[in-house]
Amino acid sequence: MSFEEALLKGPDGPDFALPVRAFGETKPLSHWAVDPRANCRVTTMRRRIAQGWDAEQAISEEPQSRSTLGTGVPHRAFGRSMGLED
């Protein structure tokens, strides 16, 4: 599909919505990702659920490691240390 077609479908379209039941509620993963009980990103949740994780655990468990992108953590390369935005 084209980029424009993908945008028209949106994140809640039938091709993208994956209803997940957890904590007594059923919501699409995109809604779980902004739930206060979520401790990981939607891509992590989707991968975990595909691997057979319990939904509540997939949503609430912290990842073993997190990306430092966008956190302000300096990256070191070529003898220099700077933020990603630099």
XYZ file of N, CA, C and O in Angstrom, residues 4-78:
300
model
N 0.171 7.187 1.554
C -1.096 7.892 1.740
C -2.193 6.938 2.187
O -2.994 7.274 3.059
N -2.247 5.731 1.593
C -3.256 4.740 1.991
C -3.057 4.314 3.442
O -4.022 4.141 4.188
N -1.803 4.166 3.849
C -1.514 3.777 5.233
C -1.973 4.861 6.202
O -2.542 4.554 7.249
N -1.740 6.120 5.856
C -2.181 7.220 6.714
C -3.697 7.272 6.813
O -4.249 7.547 7.886
N -4.378 6.992 5.718
C -5.839 7.018 5.738
C -6.411 5.917 6.628
O -7.452 6.094 7.245
N -5.742 4.779 6.688
C -6.222 3.690 7.547
C -6.134 4.063 9.016
O -6.977 3.688 9.809
N -5.098 4.810 9.382
C -4.944 5.276 10.755
C -4.567 4.163 11.718
O -4.645 2.983 11.398
N -4.179 4.529 12.939
C -3.722 3.547 13.920
C -4.843 2.696 14.499
O -4.596 1.644 15.062
N -6.096 3.152 14.383
C -7.202 2.396 14.956
C -7.998 1.631 13.910
O -9.066 1.100 14.201
N -7.495 1.585 12.675
C -8.187 0.850 11.626
C -8.164 -0.644 11.892
O -7.383 -1.139 12.706
N -9.028 -1.405 11.221
C -9.122 -2.839 11.486
C -7.839 -3.609 11.182
O -7.607 -4.667 11.759
N -6.999 -3.058 10.319
C -5.749 -3.743 10.001
C -4.672 -3.510 11.052
O -3.675 -4.202 11.084
N -4.844 -2.517 11.912
C -3.813 -2.167 12.878
C -4.233 -2.373 14.330
O -3.391 -2.481 15.198
N -5.535 -2.354 14.591
C -6.019 -2.492 15.964
C -5.909 -3.953 16.406
O -6.386 -4.851 15.736
N -5.267 -4.173 17.517
C -5.165 -5.501 18.105
C -5.789 -5.407 19.491
O -5.160 -4.912 20.414
N -7.073 -5.826 19.631
C -7.696 -5.710 20.942
C -7.050 -6.669 21.940
O -6.820 -7.830 21.641
N -6.723 -6.139 23.088
C -6.050 -6.926 24.124
C -6.834 -6.774 25.418
O -7.163 -5.654 25.825
N -7.114 -7.898 26.063
C -7.828 -7.881 27.344
C -6.815 -8.003 28.474
O -6.046 -8.958 28.534
N -6.821 -7.009 29.369
C -5.933 -7.001 30.530
C -6.557 -6.118 31.605
O -7.278 -5.161 31.291
N -6.290 -6.433 32.844
C -6.783 -5.646 33.963
C -8.304 -5.442 33.902
O -8.823 -4.410 34.308
N -9.036 -6.428 33.347
C -10.495 -6.347 33.260
C -11.022 -5.435 32.170
O -12.196 -5.133 32.131
N -10.142 -4.989 31.267
C -10.537 -4.088 30.185
C -10.053 -4.636 28.851
O -9.054 -5.337 28.795
N -10.747 -4.269 27.778
C -10.300 -4.618 26.431
C -10.105 -3.335 25.646
O -11.027 -2.530 25.519
N -8.867 -3.151 25.165
C -8.526 -1.950 24.390
C -7.511 -2.345 23.322
O -6.796 -3.324 23.484
N -7.398 -1.536 22.258
C -6.337 -1.771 21.278
C -4.973 -1.486 21.923
O -4.876 -0.713 22.882
N -3.941 -2.102 21.391
C -2.594 -1.884 21.937
C -2.194 -0.413 21.938
O -1.513 0.037 22.857
N -2.628 0.335 20.931
C -2.270 1.753 20.892
C -2.835 2.489 22.100
O -2.245 3.462 22.574
N -3.946 2.030 22.641
C -4.518 2.658 23.834
C -3.808 2.167 25.092
O -3.649 2.920 26.050
N -3.393 0.888 25.091
C -2.630 0.378 26.240
C -1.300 1.107 26.358
O -0.791 1.309 27.449
N -0.726 1.509 25.246
C 0.586 2.159 25.265
C 0.577 3.463 26.036
O 1.599 3.873 26.573
N -0.574 4.130 26.141
C -0.657 5.392 26.877
C -1.328 5.213 28.237
O -1.550 6.182 28.955
N -1.626 3.989 28.593
C -2.221 3.685 29.892
C -1.156 3.868 30.980
O 0.008 3.535 30.768
N -1.516 4.395 32.144
C -0.518 4.596 33.201
C 0.135 3.297 33.688
O 1.223 3.327 34.257
N -0.486 2.155 33.444
C 0.099 0.874 33.867
C 1.137 0.353 32.881
O 1.846 -0.602 33.168
N 1.235 0.985 31.709
C 2.190 0.541 30.688
C 3.597 0.983 31.051
O 3.828 2.144 31.365
N 4.520 0.044 31.004
C 5.920 0.334 31.313
C 6.839 0.046 30.136
O 8.039 -0.146 30.312
N 6.274 -0.025 28.938
C 7.078 -0.271 27.735
C 6.345 0.316 26.542
O 5.211 0.748 26.641
N 6.988 0.307 25.417
C 6.410 0.844 24.189
C 5.488 -0.165 23.532
O 5.569 -1.358 23.782
N 4.635 0.331 22.656
C 3.657 -0.518 21.990
C 4.335 -1.618 21.165
O 3.838 -2.741 21.089
N 5.490 -1.325 20.564
C 6.179 -2.354 19.785
C 6.648 -3.493 20.676
O 6.595 -4.659 20.288
N 7.064 -3.161 21.889
C 7.484 -4.190 22.842
C 6.280 -5.021 23.267
O 6.347 -6.248 23.330
N 5.156 -4.359 23.529
C 3.933 -5.079 23.901
C 3.507 -6.042 22.797
O 3.186 -7.201 23.055
N 3.502 -5.535 21.559
C 3.071 -6.355 20.423
C 3.977 -7.586 20.280
O 3.503 -8.699 20.074
N 5.280 -7.398 20.414
C 6.216 -8.515 20.297
C 5.997 -9.524 21.408
O 5.965 -10.727 21.183
N 5.836 -9.040 22.621
C 5.634 -9.932 23.760
C 4.361 -10.754 23.613
O 4.353 -11.958 23.871
N 3.283 -10.107 23.207
C 2.016 -10.820 23.042
C 2.135 -11.852 21.929
O 1.635 -12.971 22.054
N 2.820 -11.514 20.842
C 3.044 -12.477 19.758
C 3.866 -13.674 20.231
O 3.709 -14.779 19.726
N 4.727 -13.450 21.244
C 5.538 -14.535 21.798
C 4.786 -15.347 22.848
O 5.337 -16.278 23.415
N 3.524 -14.967 23.139
C 2.710 -15.731 24.066
C 2.699 -15.238 25.503
O 2.216 -15.930 26.389
N 3.204 -14.038 25.747
C 3.202 -13.483 27.096
C 1.765 -13.238 27.560
O 0.863 -12.949 26.761
N 1.542 -13.296 28.870
C 0.295 -12.877 29.477
C 0.145 -11.381 29.204
O 1.119 -10.621 29.322
N -1.059 -10.935 28.844
C -1.254 -9.540 28.444
C -0.878 -8.554 29.550
O -0.212 -7.551 29.286
N -1.281 -8.838 30.787
C -0.968 -7.908 31.873
C 0.539 -7.800 32.092
O 1.064 -6.717 32.326
N 1.220 -8.910 31.972
C 2.674 -8.905 32.137
C 3.331 -8.194 30.950
O 4.273 -7.423 31.124
N 2.832 -8.439 29.734
C 3.392 -7.807 28.538
C 3.275 -6.289 28.599
O 4.150 -5.569 28.126
N 2.216 -5.792 29.219
C 1.978 -4.356 29.315
C 2.774 -3.724 30.453
O 3.369 -2.661 30.303
N 2.807 -4.386 31.588
C 3.328 -3.739 32.787
C 4.797 -4.003 33.107
O 5.403 -3.250 33.861
N 5.387 -5.039 32.519
C 6.774 -5.353 32.866
C 7.748 -4.410 32.173
O 7.654 -4.162 30.982
N 8.693 -3.905 32.942
C 9.746 -3.048 32.396
C 10.642 -3.866 31.466
O 10.922 -5.028 31.748
N 11.132 -3.272 30.378
C 12.092 -3.972 29.523
C 13.405 -4.192 30.263
O 13.742 -3.428 31.171
N 14.147 -5.220 29.860
C 15.444 -5.480 30.483
C 16.420 -4.364 30.179
O 17.293 -4.042 30.973
N 16.307 -3.773 29.003
C 17.151 -2.626 28.655
C 16.313 -1.672 27.819
O 15.398 -2.084 27.120
N 16.622 -0.431 27.919
C 15.906 0.587 27.156
C 16.882 1.293 26.234
O 18.045 1.463 26.557
N 16.370 1.757 25.124
C 17.173 2.554 24.210
C 17.466 3.896 24.864
O 16.647 4.450 25.578
N 18.623 4.418 24.627
C 18.968 5.736 25.169
C 18.633 6.853 24.182
O 18.900 8.011 24.467
N 18.030 6.523 23.047
C 17.677 7.543 22.068
C 16.673 8.513 22.671
O 15.672 8.115 23.245
N 16.940 9.785 22.550
C 16.027 10.807 23.014
C 15.999 11.013 24.513
O 15.168 11.747 25.024
N 16.886 10.390 25.259
C 16.871 10.528 26.710
C 17.854 11.567 27.194
O 17.888 11.860 28.384
N 18.658 12.113 26.311
C 19.659 13.072 26.726
C 20.958 12.412 27.155
O 21.907 13.081 27.520
N 21.003 11.079 27.129
C 22.222 10.365 27.495
C 23.250 10.610 26.399
O 22.964 10.430 25.215
N 24.444 11.063 26.751
C 25.430 11.341 25.712
C 25.936 10.063 25.042
O 26.030 9.015 25.675
N 26.191 10.188 23.765
C 26.759 9.088 22.990
C 28.217 9.434 22.706
O 28.558 10.566 22.432
N 29.064 8.429 22.764
C 30.489 8.650 22.567
C 30.945 7.979 21.261
O 30.656 6.824 21.033
N 31.635 8.779 20.464
C 32.176 8.246 19.221
C 33.271 9.174 18.724
O 33.196 10.395 18.902
N 34.287 8.607 18.131
C 35.372 9.365 17.522
C 36.005 10.346 18.517
O 36.349 11.464 18.170
